[in-house]
CSV table of C-alpha atoms in Angstrom, one decimal:
chain,number,residue,atom,x,y,z
D,1,UNK,CA,-74.7,205.0,119.9
D,2,UNK,CA,-73.4,203.6,116.5
D,3,UNK,CA,-69.9,205.2,116.8
D,4,UNK,CA,-69.4,204.5,120.4
D,5,UNK,CA,-66.7,201.8,121.5
D,6,UNK,CA,-68.1,199.3,123.8
D,7,UNK,CA,-66.5,196.5,125.7
D,8,UNK,CA,-68.1,193.1,125.4
D,9,UNK,CA,-69.6,193.3,128.9
D,10,UNK,CA,-70.9,196.7,128.3
D,11,UNK,CA,-72.6,195.7,125.0
D,12,UNK,CA,-74.1,192.7,126.9
D,13,UNK,CA,-75.5,195.0,129.5
D,14,UNK,CA,-77.0,197.4,126.8
D,15,UNK,CA,-78.6,194.5,124.9
D,16,UNK,CA,-79.9,192.7,127.8
D,17,UNK,CA,-81.4,196.0,129.0
D,18,UNK,CA,-83.3,196.2,125.7
D,19,UNK,CA,-84.1,192.6,124.9
D,20,UNK,CA,-84.1,191.0,128.3
D,21,UNK,CA,-82.5,187.5,129.2
D,22,UNK,CA,-83.6,184.1,127.9
D,23,UNK,CA,-82.3,181.2,129.9
D,24,UNK,CA,-80.9,178.4,127.7
D,25,UNK,CA,-81.5,174.8,128.8
D,26,UNK,CA,-78.2,173.2,130.1
D,27,UNK,CA,-76.8,170.2,128.3
D,28,UNK,CA,-76.4,166.7,129.9
D,29,UNK,CA,-72.6,167.4,130.4
D,30,UNK,CA,-73.6,170.5,132.2
D,31,UNK,CA,-75.8,168.5,134.6
D,32,UNK,CA,-73.2,166.1,135.1
D,33,UNK,CA,-70.8,168.8,136.1
D,34,UNK,CA,-73.4,170.4,138.5
D,35,UNK,CA,-74.1,167.0,140.3
D,36,UNK,CA,-72.9,166.7,143.9
D,37,UNK,CA,-69.3,165.7,144.4
D,38,UNK,CA,-67.5,163.3,146.7
D,39,UNK,CA,-63.7,162.0,146.7
D,40,UNK,CA,-63.1,158.3,146.6
D,41,UNK,CA,-60.2,155.8,146.4
D,42,UNK,CA,-60.1,153.5,143.3
D,43,UNK,CA,-59.5,150.1,144.9
D,44,UNK,CA,-58.6,146.8,143.2
D,45,UNK,CA,-62.4,145.9,143.4
D,46,UNK,CA,-63.6,149.3,142.1
D,47,UNK,CA,-65.0,152.1,143.9
D,48,UNK,CA,-67.0,151.5,147.0
D,49,UNK,CA,-69.6,153.7,148.4
D,50,UNK,CA,-72.0,152.8,151.3
D,51,UNK,CA,-71.4,149.0,150.7
D,52,UNK,CA,-72.0,149.4,146.9
D,53,UNK,CA,-69.4,148.7,144.4
D,54,UNK,CA,-68.9,150.5,141.2
D,55,UNK,CA,-66.8,149.1,138.6
D,56,UNK,CA,-65.9,149.3,134.8
D,57,UNK,CA,-63.2,147.7,132.7
D,58,UNK,CA,-61.6,151.2,131.9
D,59,UNK,CA,-60.7,151.5,135.7
D,60,UNK,CA,-57.9,148.9,135.3
D,61,UNK,CA,-55.1,151.2,134.8
D,62,UNK,CA,-56.2,153.4,137.8
D,63,UNK,CA,-56.6,150.7,140.3
D,64,UNK,CA,-54.6,151.4,143.4
D,65,UNK,CA,-53.3,154.5,141.8
D,66,UNK,CA,-53.4,157.9,143.4
D,67,UNK,CA,-55.4,160.9,141.9
D,68,UNK,CA,-53.2,163.6,140.6
D,69,UNK,CA,-55.2,166.1,142.2
D,70,UNK,CA,-53.4,167.9,144.9
D,71,UNK,CA,-54.7,167.9,148.5
D,72,UNK,CA,-57.2,165.2,148.1
D,73,UNK,CA,-55.0,162.3,149.6
D,74,UNK,CA,-54.8,160.5,146.3
D,75,UNK,CA,-58.7,160.3,146.0
D,76,UNK,CA,-60.6,160.8,142.6
D,77,UNK,CA,-63.3,163.2,142.0
D,78,UNK,CA,-66.9,161.4,141.9
D,79,UNK,CA,-70.0,163.0,140.7
D,80,UNK,CA,-73.3,161.3,141.8
D,81,UNK,CA,-77.1,161.7,141.4
D,82,UNK,CA,-78.7,161.6,144.9
D,83,UNK,CA,-81.9,160.3,143.2
D,84,UNK,CA,-80.4,157.5,141.4
D,85,UNK,CA,-77.4,155.9,142.8
D,86,UNK,CA,-77.2,153.1,140.3
D,87,UNK,CA,-74.2,154.7,138.7
D,88,UNK,CA,-71.5,157.3,139.3
D,89,UNK,CA,-69.3,159.5,137.2
D,90,UNK,CA,-65.5,159.9,137.7
D,91,UNK,CA,-63.1,162.4,136.3
D,92,UNK,CA,-60.0,160.7,135.1
D,93,UNK,CA,-56.9,162.0,133.6
D,94,UNK,CA,-58.7,163.1,130.4
D,95,UNK,CA,-60.8,165.6,132.6
D,96,UNK,CA,-63.9,164.0,131.1
D,97,UNK,CA,-66.6,162.5,133.4
D,98,UNK,CA,-67.0,158.9,132.6
D,99,UNK,CA,-69.9,156.8,134.0
D,100,UNK,CA,-69.3,153.8,136.2
D,101,UNK,CA,-72.3,151.5,137.0
D,102,UNK,CA,-73.0,149.8,140.0
D,103,UNK,CA,-72.1,146.2,139.5
D,104,UNK,CA,-75.7,144.9,140.2
D,105,UNK,CA,-77.4,147.7,138.3
D,106,UNK,CA,-78.9,145.2,135.8
D,107,UNK,CA,-80.5,143.4,138.6
D,108,UNK,CA,-82.3,146.5,139.8
D,109,UNK,CA,-84.0,148.2,137.0
D,110,UNK,CA,-85.6,151.1,139.0
D,111,UNK,CA,-84.0,154.1,140.2
D,112,UNK,CA,-83.4,154.2,143.9
D,113,UNK,CA,-81.7,156.6,146.5
D,114,UNK,CA,-79.6,156.2,149.5
D,115,UNK,CA,-82.7,156.3,151.8
D,116,UNK,CA,-84.0,153.3,150.1
D,117,UNK,CA,-80.6,151.6,150.4
D,118,UNK,CA,-80.3,152.2,153.9
D,119,UNK,CA,-83.6,150.9,154.6
D,120,UNK,CA,-82.7,147.5,152.7
D,121,UNK,CA,-79.4,147.4,154.9
D,122,UNK,CA,-81.1,147.9,158.1
D,123,UNK,CA,-83.9,145.1,157.4
D,124,UNK,CA,-81.8,142.4,155.4
D,125,UNK,CA,-80.3,139.6,157.0
D,126,UNK,CA,-76.4,139.3,156.8
D,127,UNK,CA,-75.7,135.6,156.8
D,128,UNK,CA,-72.1,135.7,156.1
D,129,UNK,CA,-70.4,138.8,157.6
D,130,UNK,CA,-67.0,137.6,155.9
D,131,UNK,CA,-68.2,137.6,152.4
D,132,UNK,CA,-68.8,141.5,151.5
D,133,UNK,CA,-69.5,140.4,147.8
D,134,UNK,CA,-72.2,137.9,148.6
D,135,UNK,CA,-73.7,140.5,151.4
D,136,UNK,CA,-73.9,143.1,148.4
D,137,UNK,CA,-75.6,140.7,146.1
D,138,UNK,CA,-78.0,139.8,148.8
D,139,UNK,CA,-78.8,143.5,149.4
D,140,UNK,CA,-79.4,144.0,145.7
D,141,UNK,CA,-81.7,140.9,145.8
D,142,UNK,CA,-83.7,142.4,148.7
D,143,UNK,CA,-83.9,145.8,146.9
D,144,UNK,CA,-85.4,143.9,143.8
D,145,UNK,CA,-87.8,142.0,145.9
D,146,UNK,CA,-88.9,145.4,147.6
D,147,UNK,CA,-89.7,147.0,144.2
D,148,UNK,CA,-91.4,144.0,143.3
D,149,UNK,CA,-93.7,144.1,146.3
D,150,UNK,CA,-94.3,148.0,145.6
D,151,UNK,CA,-95.2,147.1,141.9
D,152,UNK,CA,-97.7,144.2,143.0
D,153,UNK,CA,-99.3,146.3,145.7
D,154,UNK,CA,-98.1,144.0,148.6
D,155,UNK,CA,-95.6,146.6,150.1
D,156,UNK,CA,-96.0,148.2,153.5
D,157,UNK,CA,-96.8,152.0,153.5
D,158,UNK,CA,-93.1,152.7,154.6
D,159,UNK,CA,-91.8,150.7,151.4
D,160,UNK,CA,-94.4,152.4,149.2
D,161,UNK,CA,-93.1,155.9,150.4
D,162,UNK,CA,-89.4,154.8,149.8
D,163,UNK,CA,-90.0,153.9,146.4
D,164,UNK,CA,-92.1,156.9,145.7
D,165,UNK,CA,-89.7,159.0,146.7
D,166,UNK,CA,-87.1,157.7,144.2
D,167,UNK,CA,-89.2,157.1,141.3
D,168,UNK,CA,-89.3,160.7,139.9
D,169,UNK,CA,-85.8,161.7,138.7
D,170,UNK,CA,-85.2,165.5,138.7
D,171,UNK,CA,-82.1,165.3,136.5
D,172,UNK,CA,-83.3,163.2,133.6
D,173,UNK,CA,-80.5,164.2,131.4
D,174,UNK,CA,-77.7,163.5,133.7
D,175,UNK,CA,-77.2,159.9,132.2
D,176,UNK,CA,-77.3,161.2,128.6
D,177,UNK,CA,-74.7,163.8,128.2
D,178,UNK,CA,-74.8,163.6,124.4
D,179,UNK,CA,-78.5,164.8,124.1
D,180,UNK,CA,-77.6,168.5,124.6
D,181,UNK,CA,-75.6,170.4,122.3
D,182,UNK,CA,-76.8,174.0,122.6
D,183,UNK,CA,-75.1,176.9,124.3
D,184,UNK,CA,-75.5,176.9,128.1
D,185,UNK,CA,-76.5,179.8,130.3
D,186,UNK,CA,-78.4,180.0,133.6
D,187,UNK,CA,-80.4,182.6,135.5
D,188,UNK,CA,-79.2,183.1,138.9
D,189,UNK,CA,-82.5,184.9,139.7
D,190,UNK,CA,-84.3,181.7,139.2
D,191,UNK,CA,-81.9,179.8,141.3
D,192,UNK,CA,-82.3,182.2,144.1
D,193,UNK,CA,-86.1,181.8,144.0
D,194,UNK,CA,-86.1,178.0,144.1
D,195,UNK,CA,-83.0,177.3,146.2
D,196,UNK,CA,-84.5,175.9,149.4
D,197,UNK,CA,-82.3,172.8,150.4
D,198,UNK,CA,-84.2,169.7,151.7
D,199,UNK,CA,-81.8,168.2,154.3
D,200,UNK,CA,-83.7,164.9,154.1
D,201,UNK,CA,-82.3,164.3,150.5
D,202,UNK,CA,-78.7,164.7,151.5
D,203,UNK,CA,-76.7,161.3,151.6
D,204,UNK,CA,-73.5,163.1,153.0
D,205,UNK,CA,-74.8,162.4,156.5
D,206,UNK,CA,-75.2,158.6,155.7
D,207,UNK,CA,-71.5,158.1,154.9
D,208,UNK,CA,-70.4,155.3,157.1
D,209,UNK,CA,-66.9,154.8,155.4
D,210,UNK,CA,-64.4,156.7,157.5
D,211,UNK,CA,-62.0,157.2,154.6
D,212,UNK,CA,-64.5,158.8,152.3
D,213,UNK,CA,-64.3,162.4,151.8
D,214,UNK,CA,-67.4,164.4,150.5
D,215,UNK,CA,-68.0,167.9,149.9
D,216,UNK,CA,-71.1,169.9,148.5
D,217,UNK,CA,-71.1,170.6,144.8
D,218,UNK,CA,-70.2,174.4,143.5
D,219,UNK,CA,-72.6,177.0,144.4
D,220,UNK,CA,-74.2,176.9,141.1
D,221,UNK,CA,-74.5,173.2,141.3
D,222,UNK,CA,-76.5,173.5,144.4
D,223,UNK,CA,-78.9,176.2,142.9
D,224,UNK,CA,-79.6,173.7,140.3
D,225,UNK,CA,-80.1,170.8,142.7
D,226,UNK,CA,-82.2,172.6,145.0
D,227,UNK,CA,-84.4,174.0,142.0
D,228,UNK,CA,-85.0,170.4,141.1
D,229,UNK,CA,-85.7,169.4,144.7
D,230,UNK,CA,-88.3,172.2,144.9
D,231,UNK,CA,-89.6,171.1,141.4
D,232,UNK,CA,-90.5,167.8,142.9
D,233,UNK,CA,-93.2,169.4,144.9
D,234,UNK,CA,-94.8,171.0,141.8
């Protein structure tokens, strides 16, 4: 139909019918956008999630300030990787997602998830209930000791299982948004085939801070997240 006028959508439909559809890998920034989202306040000490503190120097102008997002009680948009909670990403006023490390990230060199962290909190001794900073440092040290026991083969079966669950990251590009530069499309059909949510991997139910607000990621994000959940079993 060389002379027929077609809209862009009509042309797309015609070409897909002839040539098919080739999914293009997402970039690192796309992965960050599709990570689960929660809403947090920026306190003078940083951002607190499950007794972990995330902080960076660039947060200085925003400490104690309310988010401009309406309907969120002044909280800020946070993206997190459930399989590696050593860092989070925050959307500030420039609309970009900026990485904020856990203040003890340099002490723990292996990825871990919230299941592992809750295990440490349950079994670690809290010697000073009034010093939350020291308690967090003690938890980080206990986590490091756990990883050392697993690495040396002296861990219990439960400890080995905890670390084994966290060692394979299903979203490797999330911490490197500069790696991908190509166009981004995704195949909904593949998401539908792979999307089977594993409730055990959700950290929303572990939220013990009453002023935290969490919500699932967008539908497209859950398709990606669930696809990688299923990929873990391959």
